[in-house]
Short mmCIF file of C-alpha atoms in Angstrom, two decimals:
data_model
loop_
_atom_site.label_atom_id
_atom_site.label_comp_id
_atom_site.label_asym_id
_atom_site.label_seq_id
_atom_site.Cartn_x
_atom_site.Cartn_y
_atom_site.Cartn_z
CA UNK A 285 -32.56 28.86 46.80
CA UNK A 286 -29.14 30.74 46.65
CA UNK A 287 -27.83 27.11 47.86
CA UNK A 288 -29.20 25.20 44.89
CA UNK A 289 -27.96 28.12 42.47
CA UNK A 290 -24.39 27.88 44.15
CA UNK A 291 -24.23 24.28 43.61
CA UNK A 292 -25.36 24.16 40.42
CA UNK A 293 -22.82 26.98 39.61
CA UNK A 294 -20.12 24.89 41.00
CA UNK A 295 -21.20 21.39 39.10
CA UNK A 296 -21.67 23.29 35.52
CA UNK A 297 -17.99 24.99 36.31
CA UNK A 298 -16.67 21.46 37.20
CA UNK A 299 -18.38 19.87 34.03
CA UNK A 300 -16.89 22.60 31.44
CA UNK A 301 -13.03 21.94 33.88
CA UNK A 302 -13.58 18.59 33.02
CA UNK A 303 -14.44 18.91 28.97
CA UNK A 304 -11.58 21.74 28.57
CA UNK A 305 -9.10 19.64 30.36
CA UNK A 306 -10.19 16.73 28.35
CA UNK A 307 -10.07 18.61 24.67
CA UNK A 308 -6.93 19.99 26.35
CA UNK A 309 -5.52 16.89 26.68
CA UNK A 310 -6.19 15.43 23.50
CA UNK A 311 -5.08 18.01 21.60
CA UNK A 312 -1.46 17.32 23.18
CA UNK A 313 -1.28 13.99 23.01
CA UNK A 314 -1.45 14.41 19.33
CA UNK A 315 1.77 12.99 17.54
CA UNK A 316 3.22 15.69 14.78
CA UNK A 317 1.79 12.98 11.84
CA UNK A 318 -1.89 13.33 13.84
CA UNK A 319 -1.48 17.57 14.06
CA UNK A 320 -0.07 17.81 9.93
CA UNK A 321 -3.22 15.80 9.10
CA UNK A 322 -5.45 17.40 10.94
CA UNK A 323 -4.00 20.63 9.59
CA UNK A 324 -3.55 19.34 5.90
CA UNK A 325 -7.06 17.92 5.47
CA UNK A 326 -8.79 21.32 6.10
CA UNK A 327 -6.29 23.42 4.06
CA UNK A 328 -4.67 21.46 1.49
CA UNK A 329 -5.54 19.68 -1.69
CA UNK A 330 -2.88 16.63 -1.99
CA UNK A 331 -3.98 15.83 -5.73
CA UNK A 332 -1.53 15.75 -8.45
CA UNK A 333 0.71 13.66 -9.52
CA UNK A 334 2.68 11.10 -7.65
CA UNK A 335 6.02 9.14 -8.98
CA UNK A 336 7.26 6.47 -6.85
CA UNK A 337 10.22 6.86 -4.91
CA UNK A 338 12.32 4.14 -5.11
CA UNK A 339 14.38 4.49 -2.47
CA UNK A 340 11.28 4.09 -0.12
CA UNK A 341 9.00 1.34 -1.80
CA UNK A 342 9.00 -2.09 -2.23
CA UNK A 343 7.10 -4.28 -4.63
CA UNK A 344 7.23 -7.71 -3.50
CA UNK A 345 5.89 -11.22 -2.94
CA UNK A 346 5.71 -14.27 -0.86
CA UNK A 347 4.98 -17.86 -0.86
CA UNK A 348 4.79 -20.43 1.09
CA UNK A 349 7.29 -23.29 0.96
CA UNK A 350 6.26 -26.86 1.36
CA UNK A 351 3.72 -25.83 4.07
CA UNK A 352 5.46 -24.22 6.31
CA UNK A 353 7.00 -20.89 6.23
CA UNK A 354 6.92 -18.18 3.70
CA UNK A 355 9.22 -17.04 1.49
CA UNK A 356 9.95 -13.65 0.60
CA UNK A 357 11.11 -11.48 -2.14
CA UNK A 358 11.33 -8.14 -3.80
CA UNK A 359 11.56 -6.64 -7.66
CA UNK A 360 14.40 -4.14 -7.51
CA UNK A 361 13.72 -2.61 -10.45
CA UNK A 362 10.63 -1.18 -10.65
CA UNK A 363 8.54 2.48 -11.38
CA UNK A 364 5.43 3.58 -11.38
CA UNK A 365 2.77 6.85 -11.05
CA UNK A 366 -0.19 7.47 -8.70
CA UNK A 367 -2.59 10.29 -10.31
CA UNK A 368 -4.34 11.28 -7.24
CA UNK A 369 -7.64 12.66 -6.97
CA UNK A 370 -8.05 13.99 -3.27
CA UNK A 371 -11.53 15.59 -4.00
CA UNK A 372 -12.68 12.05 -5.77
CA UNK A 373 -10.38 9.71 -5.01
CA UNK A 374 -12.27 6.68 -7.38
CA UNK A 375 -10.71 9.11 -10.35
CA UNK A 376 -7.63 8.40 -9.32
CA UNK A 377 -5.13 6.27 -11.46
CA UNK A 378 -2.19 3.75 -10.28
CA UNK A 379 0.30 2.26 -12.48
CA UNK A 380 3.46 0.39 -11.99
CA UNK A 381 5.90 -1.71 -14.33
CA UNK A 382 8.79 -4.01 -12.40
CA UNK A 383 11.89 -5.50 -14.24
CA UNK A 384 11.61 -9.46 -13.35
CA UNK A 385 15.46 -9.78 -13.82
CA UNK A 386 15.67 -7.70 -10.70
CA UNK A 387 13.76 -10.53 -8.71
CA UNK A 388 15.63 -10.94 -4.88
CA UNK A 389 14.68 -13.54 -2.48
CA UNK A 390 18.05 -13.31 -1.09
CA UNK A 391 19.46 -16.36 -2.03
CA UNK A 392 21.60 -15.98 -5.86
CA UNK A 393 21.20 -19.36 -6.68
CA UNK A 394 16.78 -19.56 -6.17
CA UNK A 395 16.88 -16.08 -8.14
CA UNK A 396 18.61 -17.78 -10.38
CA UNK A 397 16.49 -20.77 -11.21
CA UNK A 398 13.09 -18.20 -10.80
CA UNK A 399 15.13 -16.21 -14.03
CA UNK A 400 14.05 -19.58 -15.83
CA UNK A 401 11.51 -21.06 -18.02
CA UNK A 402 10.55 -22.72 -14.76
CA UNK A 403 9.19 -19.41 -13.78
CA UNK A 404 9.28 -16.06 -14.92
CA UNK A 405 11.30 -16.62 -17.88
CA UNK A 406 12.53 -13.29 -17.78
CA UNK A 407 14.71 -13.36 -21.20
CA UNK A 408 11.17 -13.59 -22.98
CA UNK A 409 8.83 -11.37 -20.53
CA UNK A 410 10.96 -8.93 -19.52
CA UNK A 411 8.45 -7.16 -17.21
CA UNK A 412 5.20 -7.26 -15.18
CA UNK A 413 3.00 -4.31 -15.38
CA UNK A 414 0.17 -3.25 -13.74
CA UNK A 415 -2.80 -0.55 -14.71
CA UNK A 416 -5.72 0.33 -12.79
CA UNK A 417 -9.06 0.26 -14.02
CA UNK A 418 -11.47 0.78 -11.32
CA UNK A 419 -11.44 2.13 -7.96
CA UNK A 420 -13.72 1.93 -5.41
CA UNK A 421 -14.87 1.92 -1.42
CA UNK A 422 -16.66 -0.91 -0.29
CA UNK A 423 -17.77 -0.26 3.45
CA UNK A 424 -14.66 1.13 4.71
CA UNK A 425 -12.06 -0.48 2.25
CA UNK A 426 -10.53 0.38 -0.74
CA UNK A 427 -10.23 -1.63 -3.79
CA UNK A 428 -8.25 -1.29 -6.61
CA UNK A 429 -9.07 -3.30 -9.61
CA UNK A 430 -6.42 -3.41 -12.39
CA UNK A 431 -4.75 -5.51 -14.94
CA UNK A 432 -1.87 -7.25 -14.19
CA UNK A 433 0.36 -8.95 -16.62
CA UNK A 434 2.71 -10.80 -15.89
CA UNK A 435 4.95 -13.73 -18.22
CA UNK A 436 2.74 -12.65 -21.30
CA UNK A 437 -0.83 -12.85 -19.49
CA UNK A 438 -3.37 -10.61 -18.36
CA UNK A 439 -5.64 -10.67 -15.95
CA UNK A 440 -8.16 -8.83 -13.53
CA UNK A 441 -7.16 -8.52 -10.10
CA UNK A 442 -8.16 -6.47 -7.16
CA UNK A 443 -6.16 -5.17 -4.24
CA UNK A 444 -7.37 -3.67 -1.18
CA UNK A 445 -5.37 -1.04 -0.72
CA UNK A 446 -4.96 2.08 2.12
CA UNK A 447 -3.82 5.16 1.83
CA UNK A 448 -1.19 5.45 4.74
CA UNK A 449 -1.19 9.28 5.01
CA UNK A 450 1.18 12.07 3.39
CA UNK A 451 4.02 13.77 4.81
CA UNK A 452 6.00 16.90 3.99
CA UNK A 453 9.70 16.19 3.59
CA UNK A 454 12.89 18.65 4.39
CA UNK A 455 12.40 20.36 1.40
CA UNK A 456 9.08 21.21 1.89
CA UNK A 457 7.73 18.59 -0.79
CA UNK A 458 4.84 16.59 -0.13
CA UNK A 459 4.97 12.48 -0.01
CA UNK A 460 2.34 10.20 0.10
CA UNK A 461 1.96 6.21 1.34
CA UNK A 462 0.37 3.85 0.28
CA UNK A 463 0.28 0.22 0.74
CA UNK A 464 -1.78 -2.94 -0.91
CA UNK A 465 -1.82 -6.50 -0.91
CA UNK A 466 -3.46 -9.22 -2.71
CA UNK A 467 -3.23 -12.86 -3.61
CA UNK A 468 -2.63 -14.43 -6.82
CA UNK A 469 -2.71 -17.88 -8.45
CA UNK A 470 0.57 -18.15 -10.25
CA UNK A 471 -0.64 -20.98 -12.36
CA UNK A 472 -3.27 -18.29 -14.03
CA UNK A 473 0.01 -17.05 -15.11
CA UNK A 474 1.50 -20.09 -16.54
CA UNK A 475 4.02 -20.57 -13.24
CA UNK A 476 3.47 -24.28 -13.06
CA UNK A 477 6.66 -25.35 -11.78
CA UNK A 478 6.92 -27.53 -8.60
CA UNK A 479 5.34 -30.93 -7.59
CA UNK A 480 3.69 -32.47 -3.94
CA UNK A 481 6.08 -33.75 -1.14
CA UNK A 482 4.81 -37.73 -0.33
CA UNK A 483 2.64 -36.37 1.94
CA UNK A 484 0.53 -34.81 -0.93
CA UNK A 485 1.39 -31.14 0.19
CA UNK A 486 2.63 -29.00 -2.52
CA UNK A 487 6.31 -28.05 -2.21
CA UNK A 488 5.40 -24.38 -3.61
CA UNK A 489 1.68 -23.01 -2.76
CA UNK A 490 -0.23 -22.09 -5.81
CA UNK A 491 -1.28 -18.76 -4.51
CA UNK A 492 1.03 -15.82 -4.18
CA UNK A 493 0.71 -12.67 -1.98
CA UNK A 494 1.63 -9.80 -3.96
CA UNK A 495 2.66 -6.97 -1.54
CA UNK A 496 2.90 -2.86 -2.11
CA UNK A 497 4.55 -0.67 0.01
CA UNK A 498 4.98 2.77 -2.13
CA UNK A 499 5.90 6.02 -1.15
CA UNK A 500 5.52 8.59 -3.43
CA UNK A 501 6.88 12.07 -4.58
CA UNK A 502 4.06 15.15 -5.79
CA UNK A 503 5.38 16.49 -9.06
CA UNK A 504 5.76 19.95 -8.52
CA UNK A 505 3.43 21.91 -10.87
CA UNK A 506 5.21 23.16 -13.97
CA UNK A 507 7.11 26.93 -13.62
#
C-alpha cells in the first residue's frame, strides 16, 4: 500500500514538473509583440481614432502584364482615418482618399502615359476615394465593404482585410496595422486601354489587385 501511494506521489509530482515546465516554457518563448498583446488585450481599450501614417503605409496595385509577371505600383499621395471600435469592431469606420498624379510604378515614362486619358486621366479625376459602409466577420475573416471611386465612378467593393496587431512607439503612442487586398475590374471603371497579343492574351489583365498596407497613429484624446 505505502508502495502504490509512493508511486503515485512520484507520477502526479512528475505530471505537474512536466505542465509547469511546459507553461514555463511557453511563456518565454513569447516574442515582446506576443507578451504586449497578451498584456494589451486584457487591460487596454485600443479604440479611437486612427490617422494614417504615411511614412509607414502604402496604397498600391498590381497587374499583370501580357501574362506573365506583375506589375507593381504605389499612390504617393494619399490619407486617410480608421475610427476603431475595439469593443465592436463592425462599428468601426475606414476611409482613405489617394492623389492619382502621385501614381509610381517606377518607370517615369509608364507613369506618364497612366497620367492619360488612356487611364486615370488624372487632370479630370484628380483622386480615388474610398468609404466604408459595412463591416463584417464571415467565419474567421474580415470584410470590409465600401465605395470606391475612382476616374468619376462608384462602385461596391469588398476587401478582406486583417488587423495586423498594435504597437506602442518611443513615445509611448499607440499604432495600429492593418492590411487588405482585393481585386478589381478596371474596365468597371472605364480603364479600357490595351488590346490582345496574336496569341489572343491580353497585353494588360482586366482585373487589378488593389493592395493596403496602413499603419496608423491613435489621436491622442483632446487636453
Amino acid at each position: 500500500m505505502k508502495l502504490r501511494l509512493f508511486t503515485l506521489t512520484a507520477v502526479l509530482a512528475l505530471a505537474l514538473t512536466v505542465v509547469f515546465w511546459g507553461l514555463n516554457t511557453t511563456a518565454k518563448s513569447l516574442s515582446f509583440e506576443e507578451k504586449f498583446w497578451l498584456e494589451a488585450e486584457q487591460t487596454e481599450d485600443m479604440s479611437g481614432m486612427y490617422g494614417l501614417d504615411k511614412a509607414h503605409s502604402a496604397v498600391g496595385f498590381r497587374v499583370k502584364h501580357m501574362g506573365l509577371v506583375d506589375v507593381h505600383g504605389y499612390f504617393r499621395d494619399f490619407k486617410g482615418s480608421i475610427s476603431y471600435n475595439a469593443k465592436d469592431v463592425p462599428k468601426s469606420t475606414i476611409e482613405f482618399t489617394a492623389q492619382m498624379k502621385s501614381v509610381d510604378t517606377g518607370n517615369t515614362g509608364r507613369d506618364n502615359h497612366l497620367r492619360t486619358a488612356d487611364f486615370f486621366e488624372v487632370e479630370k479625376f484628380a483622386e480615388m476615394m474610398f468609404k466604408s459602409t459595412r463591416i463584417e466577420k464571415k467565419k474567421k475573416q474580415w470584410m470590409m465593404t465600401g465605395d470606391l471611386t475612382m476616374k468619376g465612378v462608384t462602385k461596391t467593393v469588398t476587401f478582406p482585410f486583417n488587423i495586423v496587431g498594435f504597437a506602442k512607439d518611443q513615445r509611448g503612442g499607440t499604432k495600429m496595422g492593418v492590411t487588405a487586398e482585393t481585386v478589381i475590374n478596371r474596365r468597371d471603371f472605364g480603364v479600357n486601354y490595351g488590346g490582345n497579343l496574336p496569341s489572343g492574351i491580353p497585353v494588360l489583365s482586366d482585373t487589378i489587385t488593389v493592395v493596403l498596407q496602413l499603419e496608423c497613429n491613435l489621436t491622442p484624446p483632446a487636453k
